[in-house]
mmCIF file of C-alpha atoms and ligand atoms in Angstrom:
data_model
loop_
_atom_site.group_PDB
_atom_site.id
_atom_site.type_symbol
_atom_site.label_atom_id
_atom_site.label_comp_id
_atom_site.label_asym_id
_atom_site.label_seq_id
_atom_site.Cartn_x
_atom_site.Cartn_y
_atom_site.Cartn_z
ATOM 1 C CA UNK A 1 0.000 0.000 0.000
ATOM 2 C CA UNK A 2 1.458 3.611 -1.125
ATOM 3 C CA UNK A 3 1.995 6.027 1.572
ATOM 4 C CA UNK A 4 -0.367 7.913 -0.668
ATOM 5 C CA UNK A 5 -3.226 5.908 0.810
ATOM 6 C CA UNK A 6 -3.803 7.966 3.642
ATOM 7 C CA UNK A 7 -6.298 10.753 4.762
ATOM 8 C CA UNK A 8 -5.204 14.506 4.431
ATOM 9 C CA UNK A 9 -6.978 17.332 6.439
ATOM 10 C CA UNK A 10 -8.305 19.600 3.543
ATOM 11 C CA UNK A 11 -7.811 23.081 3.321
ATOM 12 C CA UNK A 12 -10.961 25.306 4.429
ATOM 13 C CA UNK A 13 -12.272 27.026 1.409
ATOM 14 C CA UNK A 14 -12.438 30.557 3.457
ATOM 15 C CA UNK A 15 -9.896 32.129 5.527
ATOM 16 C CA UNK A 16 -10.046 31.014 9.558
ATOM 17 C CA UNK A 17 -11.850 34.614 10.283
ATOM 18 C CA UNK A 18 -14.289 34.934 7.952
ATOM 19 C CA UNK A 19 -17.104 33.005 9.745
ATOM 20 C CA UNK A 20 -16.960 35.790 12.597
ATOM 21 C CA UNK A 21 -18.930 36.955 14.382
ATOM 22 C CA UNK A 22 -20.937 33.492 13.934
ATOM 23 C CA UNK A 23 -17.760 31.349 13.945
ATOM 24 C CA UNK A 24 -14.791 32.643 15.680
ATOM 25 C CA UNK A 25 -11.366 32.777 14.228
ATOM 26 C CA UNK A 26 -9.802 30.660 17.395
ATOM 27 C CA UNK A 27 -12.644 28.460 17.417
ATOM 28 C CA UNK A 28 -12.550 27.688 13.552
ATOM 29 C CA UNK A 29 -8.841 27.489 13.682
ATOM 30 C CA UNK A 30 -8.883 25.022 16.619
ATOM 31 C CA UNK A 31 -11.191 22.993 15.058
ATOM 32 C CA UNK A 32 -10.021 22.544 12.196
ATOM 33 C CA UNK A 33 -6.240 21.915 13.149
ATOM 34 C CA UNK A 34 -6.608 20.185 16.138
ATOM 35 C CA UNK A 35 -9.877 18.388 16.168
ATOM 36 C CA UNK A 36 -9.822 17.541 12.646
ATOM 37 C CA UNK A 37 -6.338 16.781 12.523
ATOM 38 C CA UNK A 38 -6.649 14.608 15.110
ATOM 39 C CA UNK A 39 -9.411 12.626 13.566
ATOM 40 C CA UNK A 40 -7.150 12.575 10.217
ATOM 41 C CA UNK A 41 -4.092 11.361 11.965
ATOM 42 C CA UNK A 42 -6.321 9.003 14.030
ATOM 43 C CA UNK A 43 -7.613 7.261 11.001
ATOM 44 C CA UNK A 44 -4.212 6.852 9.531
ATOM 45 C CA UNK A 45 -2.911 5.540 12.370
ATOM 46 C CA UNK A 46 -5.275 2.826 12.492
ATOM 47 C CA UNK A 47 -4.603 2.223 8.559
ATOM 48 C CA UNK A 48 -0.988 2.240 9.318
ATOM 49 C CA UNK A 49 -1.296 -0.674 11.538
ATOM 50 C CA UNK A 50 -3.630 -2.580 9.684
ATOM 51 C CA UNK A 51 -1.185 -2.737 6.998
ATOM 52 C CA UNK A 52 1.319 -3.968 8.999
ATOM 53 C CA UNK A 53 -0.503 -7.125 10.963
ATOM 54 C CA UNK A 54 -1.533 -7.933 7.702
ATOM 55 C CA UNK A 55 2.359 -7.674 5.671
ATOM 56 C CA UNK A 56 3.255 -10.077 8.755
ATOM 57 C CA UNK A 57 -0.246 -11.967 8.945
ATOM 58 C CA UNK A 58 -0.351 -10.729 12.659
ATOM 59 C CA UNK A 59 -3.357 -10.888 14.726
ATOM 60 C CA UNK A 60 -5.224 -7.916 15.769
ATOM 61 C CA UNK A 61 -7.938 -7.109 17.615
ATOM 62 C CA UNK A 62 -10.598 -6.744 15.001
ATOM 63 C CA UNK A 63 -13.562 -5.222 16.858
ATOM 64 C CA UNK A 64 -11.895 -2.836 18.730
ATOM 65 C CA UNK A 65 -9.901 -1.766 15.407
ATOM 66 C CA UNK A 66 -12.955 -1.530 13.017
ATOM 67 C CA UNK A 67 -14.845 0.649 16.185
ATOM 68 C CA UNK A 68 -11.714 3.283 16.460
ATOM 69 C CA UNK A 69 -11.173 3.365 12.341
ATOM 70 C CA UNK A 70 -15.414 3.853 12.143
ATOM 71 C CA UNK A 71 -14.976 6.784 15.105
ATOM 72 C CA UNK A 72 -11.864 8.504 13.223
ATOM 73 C CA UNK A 73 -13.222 8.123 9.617
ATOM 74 C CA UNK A 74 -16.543 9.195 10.628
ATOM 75 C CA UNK A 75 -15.211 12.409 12.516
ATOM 76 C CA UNK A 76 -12.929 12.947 9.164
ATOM 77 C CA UNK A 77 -15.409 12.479 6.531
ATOM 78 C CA UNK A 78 -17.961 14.439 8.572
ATOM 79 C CA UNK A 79 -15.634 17.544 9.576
ATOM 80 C CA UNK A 80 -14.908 17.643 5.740
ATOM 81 C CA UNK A 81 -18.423 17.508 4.721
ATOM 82 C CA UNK A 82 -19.245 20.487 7.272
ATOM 83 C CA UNK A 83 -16.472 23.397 6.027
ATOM 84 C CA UNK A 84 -17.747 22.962 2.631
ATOM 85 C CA UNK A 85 -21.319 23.301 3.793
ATOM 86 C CA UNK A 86 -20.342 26.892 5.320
ATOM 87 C CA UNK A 87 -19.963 30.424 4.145
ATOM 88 C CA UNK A 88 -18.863 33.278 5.044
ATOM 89 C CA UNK A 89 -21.871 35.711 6.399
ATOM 90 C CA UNK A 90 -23.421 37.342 3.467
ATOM 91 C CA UNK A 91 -22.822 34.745 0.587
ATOM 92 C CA UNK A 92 -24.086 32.345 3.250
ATOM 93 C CA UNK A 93 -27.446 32.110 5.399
ATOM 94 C CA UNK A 94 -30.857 33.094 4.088
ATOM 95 C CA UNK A 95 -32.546 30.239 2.200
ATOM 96 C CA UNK A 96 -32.247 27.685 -0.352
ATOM 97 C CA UNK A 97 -33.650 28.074 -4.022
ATOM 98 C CA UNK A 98 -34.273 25.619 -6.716
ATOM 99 C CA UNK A 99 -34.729 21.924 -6.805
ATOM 100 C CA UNK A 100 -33.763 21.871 -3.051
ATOM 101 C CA UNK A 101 -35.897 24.507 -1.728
ATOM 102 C CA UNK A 102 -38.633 22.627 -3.656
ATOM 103 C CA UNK A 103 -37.945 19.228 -1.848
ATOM 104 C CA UNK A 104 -37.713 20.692 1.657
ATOM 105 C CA UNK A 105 -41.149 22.518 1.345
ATOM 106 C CA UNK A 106 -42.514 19.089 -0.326
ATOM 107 C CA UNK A 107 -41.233 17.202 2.270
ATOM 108 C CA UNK A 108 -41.621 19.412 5.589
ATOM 109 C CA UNK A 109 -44.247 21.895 4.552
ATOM 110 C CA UNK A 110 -42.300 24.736 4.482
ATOM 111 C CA UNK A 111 -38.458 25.959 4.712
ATOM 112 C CA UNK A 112 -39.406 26.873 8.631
ATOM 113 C CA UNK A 113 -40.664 23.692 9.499
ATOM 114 C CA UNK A 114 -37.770 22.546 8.205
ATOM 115 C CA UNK A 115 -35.424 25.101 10.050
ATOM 116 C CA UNK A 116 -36.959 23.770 12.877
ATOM 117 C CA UNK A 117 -36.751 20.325 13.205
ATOM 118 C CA UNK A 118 -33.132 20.221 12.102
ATOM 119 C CA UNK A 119 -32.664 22.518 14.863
ATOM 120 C CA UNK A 120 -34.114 20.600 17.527
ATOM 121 C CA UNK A 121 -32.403 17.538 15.583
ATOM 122 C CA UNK A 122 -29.087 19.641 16.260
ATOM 123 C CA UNK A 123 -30.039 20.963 20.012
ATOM 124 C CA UNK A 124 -31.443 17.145 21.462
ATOM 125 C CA UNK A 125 -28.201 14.984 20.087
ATOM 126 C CA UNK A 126 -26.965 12.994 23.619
ATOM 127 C CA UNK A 127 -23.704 13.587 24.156
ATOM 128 C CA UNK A 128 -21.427 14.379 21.465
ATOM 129 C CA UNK A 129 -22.713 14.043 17.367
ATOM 130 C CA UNK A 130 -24.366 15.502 14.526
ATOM 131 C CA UNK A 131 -27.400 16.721 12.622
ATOM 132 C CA UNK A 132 -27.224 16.075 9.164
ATOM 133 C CA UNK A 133 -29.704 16.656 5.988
ATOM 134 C CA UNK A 134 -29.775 13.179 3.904
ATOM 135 C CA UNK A 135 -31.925 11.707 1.264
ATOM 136 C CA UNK A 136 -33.029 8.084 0.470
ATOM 137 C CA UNK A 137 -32.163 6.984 -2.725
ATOM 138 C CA UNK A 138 -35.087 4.531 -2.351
ATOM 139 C CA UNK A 139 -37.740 6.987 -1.788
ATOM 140 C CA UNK A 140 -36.256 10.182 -2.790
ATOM 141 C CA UNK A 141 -37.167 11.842 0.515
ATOM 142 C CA UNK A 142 -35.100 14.081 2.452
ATOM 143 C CA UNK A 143 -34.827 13.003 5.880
ATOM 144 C CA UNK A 144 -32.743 14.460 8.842
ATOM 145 C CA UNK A 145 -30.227 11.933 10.513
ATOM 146 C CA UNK A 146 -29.190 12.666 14.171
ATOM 147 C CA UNK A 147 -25.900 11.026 14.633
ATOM 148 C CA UNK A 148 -24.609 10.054 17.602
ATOM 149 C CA UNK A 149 -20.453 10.474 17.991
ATOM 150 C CA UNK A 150 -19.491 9.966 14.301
ATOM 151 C CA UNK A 151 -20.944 6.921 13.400
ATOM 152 C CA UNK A 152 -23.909 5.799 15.298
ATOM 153 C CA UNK A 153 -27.878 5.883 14.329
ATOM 154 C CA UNK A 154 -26.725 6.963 10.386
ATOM 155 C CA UNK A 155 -29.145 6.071 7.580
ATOM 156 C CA UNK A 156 -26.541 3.068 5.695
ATOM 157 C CA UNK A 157 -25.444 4.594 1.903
ATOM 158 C CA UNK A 158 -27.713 7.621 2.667
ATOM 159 C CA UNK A 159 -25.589 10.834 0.748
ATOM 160 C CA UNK A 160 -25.562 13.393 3.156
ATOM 161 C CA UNK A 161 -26.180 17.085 1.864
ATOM 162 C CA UNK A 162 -25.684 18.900 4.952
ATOM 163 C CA UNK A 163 -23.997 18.970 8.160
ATOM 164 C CA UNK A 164 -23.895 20.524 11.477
ATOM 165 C CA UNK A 165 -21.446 19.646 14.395
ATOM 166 C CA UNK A 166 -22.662 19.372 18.122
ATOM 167 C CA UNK A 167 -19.577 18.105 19.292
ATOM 168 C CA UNK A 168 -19.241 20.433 22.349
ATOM 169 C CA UNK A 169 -15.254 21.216 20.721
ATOM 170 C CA UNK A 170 -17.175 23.080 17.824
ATOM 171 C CA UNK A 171 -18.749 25.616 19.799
ATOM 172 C CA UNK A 172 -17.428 26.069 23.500
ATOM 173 C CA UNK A 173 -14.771 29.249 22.949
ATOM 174 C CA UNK A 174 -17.746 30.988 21.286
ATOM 175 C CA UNK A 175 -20.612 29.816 23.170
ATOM 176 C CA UNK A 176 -19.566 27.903 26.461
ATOM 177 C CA UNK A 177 -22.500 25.182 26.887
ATOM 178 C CA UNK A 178 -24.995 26.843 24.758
ATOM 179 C CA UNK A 179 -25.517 24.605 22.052
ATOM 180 C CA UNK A 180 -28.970 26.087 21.317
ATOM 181 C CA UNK A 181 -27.406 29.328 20.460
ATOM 182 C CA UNK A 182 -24.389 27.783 18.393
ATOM 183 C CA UNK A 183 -27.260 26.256 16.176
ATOM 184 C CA UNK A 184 -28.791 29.529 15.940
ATOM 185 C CA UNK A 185 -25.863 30.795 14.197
ATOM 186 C CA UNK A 186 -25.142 28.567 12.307
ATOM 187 C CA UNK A 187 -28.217 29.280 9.891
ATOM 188 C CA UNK A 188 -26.373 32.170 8.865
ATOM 189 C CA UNK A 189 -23.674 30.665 7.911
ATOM 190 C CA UNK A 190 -25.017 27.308 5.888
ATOM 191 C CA UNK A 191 -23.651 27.511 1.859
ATOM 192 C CA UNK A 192 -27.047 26.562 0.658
ATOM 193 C CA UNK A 193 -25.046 26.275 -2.649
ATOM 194 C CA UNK A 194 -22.943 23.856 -1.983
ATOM 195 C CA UNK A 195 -25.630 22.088 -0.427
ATOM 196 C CA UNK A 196 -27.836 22.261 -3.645
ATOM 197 C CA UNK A 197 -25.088 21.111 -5.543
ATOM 198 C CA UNK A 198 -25.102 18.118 -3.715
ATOM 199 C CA UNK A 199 -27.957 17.157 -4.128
ATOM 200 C CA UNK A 200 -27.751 17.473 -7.838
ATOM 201 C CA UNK A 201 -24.854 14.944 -7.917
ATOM 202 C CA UNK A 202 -26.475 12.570 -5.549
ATOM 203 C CA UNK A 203 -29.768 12.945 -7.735
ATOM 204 C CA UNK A 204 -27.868 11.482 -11.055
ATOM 205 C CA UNK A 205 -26.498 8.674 -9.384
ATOM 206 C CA UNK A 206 -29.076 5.545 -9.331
ATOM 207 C CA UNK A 207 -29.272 3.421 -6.447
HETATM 208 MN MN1 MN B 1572 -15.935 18.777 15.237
#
């Protein structure tokens, strides 16, 4: 296996102030360089020792390995999902148009109703997780997905189009424990662009 196999944190596509005042520059920068990083380095670590049990044909403790690589994948796939799903203030917030605002006010009545159950989706995770915006490729339906840690109560081959992070590292410098207010803010920041656009690519693949 080539070195090349490995995760890589990916570079934010704004600069580490530009969510302000909704997303702090220390708490963006921490985030993303420690948490993330640690995730990334986590996963690779795990990779890095697969690869060796199995160039000696060593034994290894398979549960406990697949339950760390499943917590540090999910935390890096998520985490990279969730900077591209934000803007900076101004070219992000507001609302969705198109196809997608069409599906959330088919599906949930209207873009508030919507607004409002990811929300509480986001606000009533237990412990440490995420709310995210899927769709079923079986139905077509959007559904919201609260995920607990990084991996547990997700929808199985469900694309995800959107992401928020509860984790309590994503929001304490700027909020201390208030999660409900950390939510709050972060509908002003939510690239419903990017968001859109992936829905269009998960919409021309068929399941
Ligand atoms: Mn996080």
């Amino acid at each position: 296996m080539e070195p090349t196999k490995l995760y890589v944190l990916p570079q934010l596509p704004y600069g580490y102030g530009d969510l302000a005042p909704y997303m702090s520059e220390e708490q963006l920068r921490i985030h993303h360089t420690v948490h993330h990083q640690a995730y990334v380095n986590g996963a690779n670590a795990i990779l890095r020792r697969l690869d060796a049990a199995r160039k000696e044909n060593a034994d290894i403790d398979i549960k406990a390995t697949l339950k760390e690589l499943s917590w540090n994948v999910g935390g890096h796939l998520l985490h990279s999902l969730l900077w591209r799903n934000l803007a900076p203030p101004g070219k992000g917030g507001g609302k969705p148009g198109g196809k997608l605002a069409d599906l959330i006010e088919g599906e949930f009545g209207s873009f508030e109703r919507f607004r409002r159950e990811f929300t509480q989706a986001a606000v009533s995770v237990e412990g440490s997780g995420w709310a995210a915006l899927t769709i079923c490729g079986q139905t077509g339906r959007l559904m919201i997905m609260q995920v607990e840690k990084h991996n547990t109560n997700v929808y199985p081959t469900f694309p995800i189009l959107m992401v928020l992070d509860v984790f309590e590292h994503a929001y304490y410098i700027d909020y201390k424990n208030r999660r409900a207010d950390f939510v709050e803010a972060f509908w002003n920041i939510v690239n419903w662009d990017e968001v859109g656009k992936r829905l269009e690519e998960c919409m021309s693949i068929k399941r």
